[in-house]
Tab-separated table of C-alpha atoms and ligand atoms in Angstrom:
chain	number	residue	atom	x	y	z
Q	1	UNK	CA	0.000	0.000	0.000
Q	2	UNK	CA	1.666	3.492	-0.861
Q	3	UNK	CA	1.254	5.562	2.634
Q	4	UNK	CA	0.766	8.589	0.407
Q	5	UNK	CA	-1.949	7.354	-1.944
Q	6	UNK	CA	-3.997	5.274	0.751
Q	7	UNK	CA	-7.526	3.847	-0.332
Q	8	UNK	CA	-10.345	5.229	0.714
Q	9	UNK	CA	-13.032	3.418	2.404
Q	10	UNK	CA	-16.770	4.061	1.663
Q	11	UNK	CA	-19.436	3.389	-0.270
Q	12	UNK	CA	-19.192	1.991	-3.742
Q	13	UNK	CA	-14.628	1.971	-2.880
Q	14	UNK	CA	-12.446	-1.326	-3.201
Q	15	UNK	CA	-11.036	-2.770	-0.710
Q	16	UNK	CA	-8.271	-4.566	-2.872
Q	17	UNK	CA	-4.825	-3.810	-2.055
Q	18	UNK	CA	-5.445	-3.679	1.581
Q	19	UNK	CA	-2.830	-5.524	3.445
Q	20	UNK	CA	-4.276	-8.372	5.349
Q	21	UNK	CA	-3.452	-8.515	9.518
Q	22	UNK	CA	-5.820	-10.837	11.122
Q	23	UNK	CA	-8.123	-13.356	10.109
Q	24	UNK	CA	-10.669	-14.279	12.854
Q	25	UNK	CA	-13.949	-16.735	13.127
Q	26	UNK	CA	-16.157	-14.208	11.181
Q	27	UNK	CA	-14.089	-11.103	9.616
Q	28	UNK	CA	-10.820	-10.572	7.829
Q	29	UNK	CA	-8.859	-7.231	9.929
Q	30	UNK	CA	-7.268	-5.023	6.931
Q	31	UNK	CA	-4.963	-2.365	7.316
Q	32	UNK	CA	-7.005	0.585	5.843
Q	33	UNK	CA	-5.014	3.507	7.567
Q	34	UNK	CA	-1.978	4.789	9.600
Q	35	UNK	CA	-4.206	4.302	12.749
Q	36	UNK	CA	-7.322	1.891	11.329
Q	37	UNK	CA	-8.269	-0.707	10.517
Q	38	UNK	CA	-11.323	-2.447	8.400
Q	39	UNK	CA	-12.911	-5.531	9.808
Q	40	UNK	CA	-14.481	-6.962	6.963
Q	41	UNK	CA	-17.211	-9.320	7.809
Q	42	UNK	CA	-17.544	-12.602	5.471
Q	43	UNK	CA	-21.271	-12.684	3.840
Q	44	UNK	CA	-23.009	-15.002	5.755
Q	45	UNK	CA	-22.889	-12.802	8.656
Q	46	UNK	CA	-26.384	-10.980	8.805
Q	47	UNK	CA	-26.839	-6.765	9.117
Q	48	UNK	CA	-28.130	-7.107	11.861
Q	49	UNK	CA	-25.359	-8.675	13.903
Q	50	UNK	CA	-22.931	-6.554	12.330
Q	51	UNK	CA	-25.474	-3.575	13.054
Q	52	UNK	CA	-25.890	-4.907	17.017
Q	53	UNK	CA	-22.114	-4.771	17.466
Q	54	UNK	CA	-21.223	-0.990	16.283
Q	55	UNK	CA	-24.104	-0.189	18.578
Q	56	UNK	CA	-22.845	-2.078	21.496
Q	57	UNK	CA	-19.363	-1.100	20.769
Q	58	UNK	CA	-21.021	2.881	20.504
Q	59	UNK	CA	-22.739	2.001	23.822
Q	60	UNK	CA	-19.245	0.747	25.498
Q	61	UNK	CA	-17.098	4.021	24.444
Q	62	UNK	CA	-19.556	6.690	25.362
Q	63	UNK	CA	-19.446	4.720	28.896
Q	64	UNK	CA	-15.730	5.091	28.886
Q	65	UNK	CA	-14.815	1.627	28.176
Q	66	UNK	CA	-12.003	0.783	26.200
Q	67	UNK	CA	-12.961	-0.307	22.919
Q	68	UNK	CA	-11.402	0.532	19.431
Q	69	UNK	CA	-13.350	3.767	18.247
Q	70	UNK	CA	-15.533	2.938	15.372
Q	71	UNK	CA	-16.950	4.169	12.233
Q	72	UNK	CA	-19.976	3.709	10.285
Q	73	UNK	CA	-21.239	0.423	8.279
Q	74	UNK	CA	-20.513	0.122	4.484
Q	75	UNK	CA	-20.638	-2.670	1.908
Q	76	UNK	CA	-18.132	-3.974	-0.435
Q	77	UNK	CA	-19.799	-6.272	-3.019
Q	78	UNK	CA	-22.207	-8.451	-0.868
Q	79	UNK	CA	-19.969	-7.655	2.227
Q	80	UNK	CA	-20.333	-5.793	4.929
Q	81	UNK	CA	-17.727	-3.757	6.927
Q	82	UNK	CA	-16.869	-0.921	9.201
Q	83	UNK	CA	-13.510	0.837	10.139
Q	84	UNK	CA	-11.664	1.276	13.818
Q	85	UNK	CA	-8.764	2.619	15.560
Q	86	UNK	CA	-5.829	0.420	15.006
Q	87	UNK	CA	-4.885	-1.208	18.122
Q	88	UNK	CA	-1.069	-2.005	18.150
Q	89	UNK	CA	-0.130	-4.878	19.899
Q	90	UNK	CA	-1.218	-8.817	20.983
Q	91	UNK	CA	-3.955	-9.944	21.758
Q	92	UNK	CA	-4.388	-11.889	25.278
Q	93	UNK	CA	-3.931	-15.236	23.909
Q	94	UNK	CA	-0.568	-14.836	22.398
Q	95	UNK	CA	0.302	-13.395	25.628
Q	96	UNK	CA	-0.806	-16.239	27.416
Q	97	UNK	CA	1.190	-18.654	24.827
Q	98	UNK	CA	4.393	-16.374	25.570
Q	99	UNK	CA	4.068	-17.042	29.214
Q	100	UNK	CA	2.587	-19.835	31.201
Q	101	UNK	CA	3.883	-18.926	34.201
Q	102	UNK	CA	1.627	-15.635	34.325
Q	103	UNK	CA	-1.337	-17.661	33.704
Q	104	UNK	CA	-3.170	-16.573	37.324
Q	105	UNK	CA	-1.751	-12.795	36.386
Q	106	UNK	CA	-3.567	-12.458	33.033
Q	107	UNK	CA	-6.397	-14.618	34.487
Q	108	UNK	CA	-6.924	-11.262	36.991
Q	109	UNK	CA	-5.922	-8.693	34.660
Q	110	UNK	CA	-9.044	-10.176	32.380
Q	111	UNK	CA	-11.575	-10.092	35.100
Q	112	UNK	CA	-10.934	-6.976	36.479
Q	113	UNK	CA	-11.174	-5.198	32.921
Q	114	UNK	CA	-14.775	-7.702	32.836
Q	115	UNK	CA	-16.268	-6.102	36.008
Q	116	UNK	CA	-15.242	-2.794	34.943
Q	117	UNK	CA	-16.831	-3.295	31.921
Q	118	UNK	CA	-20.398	-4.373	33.908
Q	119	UNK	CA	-20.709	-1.116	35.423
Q	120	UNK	CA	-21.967	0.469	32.378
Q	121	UNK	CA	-25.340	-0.189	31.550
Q	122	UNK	CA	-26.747	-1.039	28.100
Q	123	UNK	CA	-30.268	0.056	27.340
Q	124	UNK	CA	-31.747	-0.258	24.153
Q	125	UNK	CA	-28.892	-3.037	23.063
Q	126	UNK	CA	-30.433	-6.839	22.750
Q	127	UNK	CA	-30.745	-8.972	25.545
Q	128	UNK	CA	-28.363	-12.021	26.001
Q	129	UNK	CA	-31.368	-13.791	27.527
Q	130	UNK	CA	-32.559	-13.445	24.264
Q	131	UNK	CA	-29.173	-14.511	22.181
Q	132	UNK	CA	-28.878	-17.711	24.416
Q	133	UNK	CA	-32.782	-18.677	23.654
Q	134	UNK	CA	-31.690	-18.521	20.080
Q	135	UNK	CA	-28.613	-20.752	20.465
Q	136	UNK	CA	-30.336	-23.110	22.636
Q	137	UNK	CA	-33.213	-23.219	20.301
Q	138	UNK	CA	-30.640	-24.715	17.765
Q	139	UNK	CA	-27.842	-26.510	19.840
Q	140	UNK	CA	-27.078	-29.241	17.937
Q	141	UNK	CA	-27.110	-32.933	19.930
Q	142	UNK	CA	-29.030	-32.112	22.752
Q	143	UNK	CA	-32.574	-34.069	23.311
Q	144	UNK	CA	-35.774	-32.390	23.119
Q	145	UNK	CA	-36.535	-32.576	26.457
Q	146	UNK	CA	-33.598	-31.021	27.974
Q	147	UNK	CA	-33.616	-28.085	25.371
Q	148	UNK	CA	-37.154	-27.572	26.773
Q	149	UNK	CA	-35.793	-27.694	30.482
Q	150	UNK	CA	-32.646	-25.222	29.431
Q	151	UNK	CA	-34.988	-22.804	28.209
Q	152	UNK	CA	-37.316	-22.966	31.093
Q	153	UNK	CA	-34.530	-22.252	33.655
Q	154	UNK	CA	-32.877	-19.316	31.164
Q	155	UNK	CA	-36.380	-17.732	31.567
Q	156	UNK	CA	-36.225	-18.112	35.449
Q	157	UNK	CA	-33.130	-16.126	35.325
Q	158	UNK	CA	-32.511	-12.669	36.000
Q	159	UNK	CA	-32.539	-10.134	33.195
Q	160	UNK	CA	-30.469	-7.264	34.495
Q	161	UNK	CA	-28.976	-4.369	32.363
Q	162	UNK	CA	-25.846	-4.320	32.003
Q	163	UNK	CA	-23.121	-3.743	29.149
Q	164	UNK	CA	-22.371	-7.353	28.493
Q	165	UNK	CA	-19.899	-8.046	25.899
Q	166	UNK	CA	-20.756	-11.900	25.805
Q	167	UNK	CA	-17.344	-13.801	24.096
Q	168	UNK	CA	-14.923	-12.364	26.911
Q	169	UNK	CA	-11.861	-14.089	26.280
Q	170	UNK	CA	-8.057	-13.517	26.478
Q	171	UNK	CA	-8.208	-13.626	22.513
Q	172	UNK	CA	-11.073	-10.698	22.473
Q	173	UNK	CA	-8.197	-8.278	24.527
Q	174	UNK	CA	-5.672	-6.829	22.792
Q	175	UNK	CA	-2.916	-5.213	24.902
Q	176	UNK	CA	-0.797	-2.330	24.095
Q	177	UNK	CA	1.726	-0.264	25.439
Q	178	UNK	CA	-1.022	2.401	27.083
Q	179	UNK	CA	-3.093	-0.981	28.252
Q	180	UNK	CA	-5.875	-3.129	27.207
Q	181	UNK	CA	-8.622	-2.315	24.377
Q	182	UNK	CA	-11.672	-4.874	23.908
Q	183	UNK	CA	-12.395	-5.854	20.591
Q	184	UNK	CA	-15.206	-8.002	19.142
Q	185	UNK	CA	-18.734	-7.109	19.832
Q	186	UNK	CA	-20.756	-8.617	18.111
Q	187	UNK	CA	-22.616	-10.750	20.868
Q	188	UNK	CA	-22.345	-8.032	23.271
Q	189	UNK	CA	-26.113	-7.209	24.721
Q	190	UNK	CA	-27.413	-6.473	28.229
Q	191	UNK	CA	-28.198	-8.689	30.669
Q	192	UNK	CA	-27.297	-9.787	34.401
Q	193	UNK	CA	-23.294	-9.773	34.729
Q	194	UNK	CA	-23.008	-13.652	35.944
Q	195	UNK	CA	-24.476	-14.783	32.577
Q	196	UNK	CA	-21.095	-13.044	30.942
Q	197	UNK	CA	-18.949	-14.942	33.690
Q	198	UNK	CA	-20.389	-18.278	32.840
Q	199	UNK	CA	-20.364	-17.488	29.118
Q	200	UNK	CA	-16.429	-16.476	29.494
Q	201	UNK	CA	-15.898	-19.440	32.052
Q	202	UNK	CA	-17.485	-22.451	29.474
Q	203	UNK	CA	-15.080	-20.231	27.060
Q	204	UNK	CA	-12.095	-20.956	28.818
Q	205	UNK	CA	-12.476	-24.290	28.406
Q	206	UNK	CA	-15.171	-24.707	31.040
Q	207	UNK	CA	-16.721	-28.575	30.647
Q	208	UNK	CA	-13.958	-28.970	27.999
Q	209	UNK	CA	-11.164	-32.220	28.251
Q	210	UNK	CA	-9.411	-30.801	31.573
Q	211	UNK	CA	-6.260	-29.206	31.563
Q	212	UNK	CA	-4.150	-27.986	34.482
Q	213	UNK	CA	-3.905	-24.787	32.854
Q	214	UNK	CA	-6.998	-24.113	32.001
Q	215	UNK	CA	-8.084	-24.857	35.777
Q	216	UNK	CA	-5.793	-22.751	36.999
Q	217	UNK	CA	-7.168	-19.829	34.816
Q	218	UNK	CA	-11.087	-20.628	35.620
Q	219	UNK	CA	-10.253	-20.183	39.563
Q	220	UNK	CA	-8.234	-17.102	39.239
Q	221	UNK	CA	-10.482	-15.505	37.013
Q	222	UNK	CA	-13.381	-16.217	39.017
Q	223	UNK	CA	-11.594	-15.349	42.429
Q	224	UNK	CA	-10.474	-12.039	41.104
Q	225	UNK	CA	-13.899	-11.071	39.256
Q	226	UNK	CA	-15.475	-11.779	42.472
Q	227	UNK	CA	-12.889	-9.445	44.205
Q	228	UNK	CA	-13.502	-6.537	41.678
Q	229	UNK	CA	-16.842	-6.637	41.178
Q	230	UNK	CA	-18.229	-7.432	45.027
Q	231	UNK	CA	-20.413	-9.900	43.227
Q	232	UNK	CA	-21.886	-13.125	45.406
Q	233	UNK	CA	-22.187	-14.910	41.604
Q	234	UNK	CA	-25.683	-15.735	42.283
Q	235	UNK	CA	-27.096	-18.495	40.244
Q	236	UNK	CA	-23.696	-18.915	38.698
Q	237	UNK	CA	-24.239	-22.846	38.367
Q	238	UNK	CA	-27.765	-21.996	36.397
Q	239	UNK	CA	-25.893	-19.828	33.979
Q	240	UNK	CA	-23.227	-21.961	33.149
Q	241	UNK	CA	-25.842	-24.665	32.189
Q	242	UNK	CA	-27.985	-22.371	29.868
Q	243	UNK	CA	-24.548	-21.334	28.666
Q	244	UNK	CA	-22.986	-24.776	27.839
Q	245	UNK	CA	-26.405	-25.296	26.434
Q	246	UNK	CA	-25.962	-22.600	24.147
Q	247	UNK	CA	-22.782	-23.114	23.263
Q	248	UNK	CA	-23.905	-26.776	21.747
Q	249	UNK	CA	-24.944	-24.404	18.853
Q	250	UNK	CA	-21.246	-23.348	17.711
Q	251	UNK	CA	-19.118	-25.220	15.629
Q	252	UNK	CA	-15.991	-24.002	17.710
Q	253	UNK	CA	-16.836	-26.457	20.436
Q	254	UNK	CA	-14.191	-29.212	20.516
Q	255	UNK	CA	-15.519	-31.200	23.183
Q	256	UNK	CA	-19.076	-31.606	22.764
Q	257	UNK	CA	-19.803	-35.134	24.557
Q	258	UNK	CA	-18.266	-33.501	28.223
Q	259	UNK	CA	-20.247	-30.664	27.747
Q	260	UNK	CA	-24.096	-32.173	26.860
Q	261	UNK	CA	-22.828	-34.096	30.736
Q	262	UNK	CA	-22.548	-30.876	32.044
Q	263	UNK	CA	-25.903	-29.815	30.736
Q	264	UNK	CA	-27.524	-32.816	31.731
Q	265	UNK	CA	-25.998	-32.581	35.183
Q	266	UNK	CA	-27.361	-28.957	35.234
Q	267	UNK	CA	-30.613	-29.549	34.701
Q	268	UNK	CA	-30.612	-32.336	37.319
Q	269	UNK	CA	-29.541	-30.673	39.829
J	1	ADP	N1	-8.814	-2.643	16.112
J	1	ADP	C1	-7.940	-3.624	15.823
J	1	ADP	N2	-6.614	-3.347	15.715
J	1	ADP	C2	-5.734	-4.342	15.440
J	1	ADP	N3	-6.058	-5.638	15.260
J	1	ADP	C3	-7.354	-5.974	15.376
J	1	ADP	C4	-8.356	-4.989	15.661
J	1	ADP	N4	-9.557	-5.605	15.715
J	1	ADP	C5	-9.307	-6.918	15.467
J	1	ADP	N5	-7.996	-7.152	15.270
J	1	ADP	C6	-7.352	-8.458	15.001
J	1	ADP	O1	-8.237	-9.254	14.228
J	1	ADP	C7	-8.602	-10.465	14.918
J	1	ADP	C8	-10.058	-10.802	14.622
J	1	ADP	O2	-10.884	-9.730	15.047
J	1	ADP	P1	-12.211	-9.994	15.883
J	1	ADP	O3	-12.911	-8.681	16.036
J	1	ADP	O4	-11.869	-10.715	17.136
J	1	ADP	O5	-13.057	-10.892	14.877
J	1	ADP	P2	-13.698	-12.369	14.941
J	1	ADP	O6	-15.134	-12.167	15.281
J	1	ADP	O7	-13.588	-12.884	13.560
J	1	ADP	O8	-12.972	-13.161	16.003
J	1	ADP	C9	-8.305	-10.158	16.377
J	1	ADP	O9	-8.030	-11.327	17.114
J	1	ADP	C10	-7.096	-9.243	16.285
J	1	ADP	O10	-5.912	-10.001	16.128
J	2	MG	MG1	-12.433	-12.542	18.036
């Protein structure tokens, strides 16, 4: 890309001859700018998810969280996209991958930033009752009963309404040299903060094959988020099972056979 010639971004402009920096589960990140970036969403992904995720992300700065700051929705072709700030540095995971022995470290560091985050409060976004109902509605593998059962006990919980970012993860963090910026909203909504500590706890591997590591991280995450945020974690165990229920719906899930257990377990209980 020549720095003095740079493409422009908006309606009806190319994006070819961007240079390519991330590639995630949904979006390629392009380089569109000295300081931005263009995350391109791949055309499956529907308006309105893309839509729900600038305004949560709108939502999240104007409470004085620290999210990239975006810009407005265009196509390109029969894709959809919007620019950000350029955030330079890694994101959580490679962190993590660099250095084991801070696991408990980064496993505070990301909860802290979490109940920070759950002081805003997000009216007018979608509710993440409503985003698990959806998931649950369609998690693959689990019998009919149950599925009725999960969604029973997700409408017994509380609906709240708070900023909720919903895919918290060490991956979703980017860290650089003047401190963490969250990235990725597009299942953000409002909701009752525990549901986003289960959803980020079955995320880190939560009902998964166990791993020492991963262990480790759960408890120090969920020691230190408890610690931040004053929070008692009330009906914790009923949002991890709604949760793992939902999560049946994503391909990502490696280890689907633990976590329908889980479920099962939950419901039981
Ligand atoms: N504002 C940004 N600045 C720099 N890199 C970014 C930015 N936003 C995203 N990325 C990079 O792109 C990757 C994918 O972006 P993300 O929003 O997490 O999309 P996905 O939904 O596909 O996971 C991130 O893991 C990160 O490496
Ligand atoms: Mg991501």
């Amino acid at each position: 890309m020549n720095p003095r010639n740079p493409p422009q971004i908006g309606e009806g402009k190319s994006v070819s001859g961007l240079d390519r920096i991330a590639r995630g589960a949904t979006a390629t990140i392009l380089r569109s700018g000295p300081e931005s970036v263009l995350k391109l969403y791949d055309s499956w992904v529907p308006r309105w998810a893309i839509e729900s995720e600038l305004a949560a992300m709108s939502v999240a700065a104007a409470a004085g969280v620290r999210v990239p700051r975006p810009g407005n929705l265009f196509e390109f072709g029969d894709r959809l996209g919007f620019e950000m700030a350029l955030v330079k540095g890694q994101d959580g995971m490679e962190r993590l991958m660099e250095s084991v022995d801070q696991i408990r470290a980064q496993a505070e560091a990301l909860a802290q930033l979490q109940a920070a985050l759950h002081q805003a409060k997000a009216g007018g976004l979608g509710t993440v009752k409503q985003r698990l109902a959806l998931k649950i509605d369609r998690a693959e593998g689990l019998a009919e009963e149950d599925r009725t059962r999960a969604l029973e006990l997700l409408a017994r919980l509380p609906d709240g309404n708070a900023l909720l970012h919903g895919d918290f993860h060490p991956g979703n963090v980017m860290w650089s040299r003047d401190g963490p910026w969250i990235i990725d909203w597009i299942d953000a909504g409002q909701g009752d903060p525990v549901a986003d500590v289960a959803r980020s706890l079955v995320l880190f591997g939560e009902g998964a094959s166990e791993d020492v590591h991963r262990s480790q991280y759960r408890a120090a995450y969920r020691d230190a988020y408890q610690r931040a945020s004053g929070s008692s974690l009330a009906h914790l165990d009923d949002w991890l099972t709604v949760n793992r229920a939902a999560r049946l719906f994503e391909p990502a899930e490696p280890d689907r056979e633990a976590l329908l257990n889980l479920v099962r377990a939950g419901l039981n209980r």
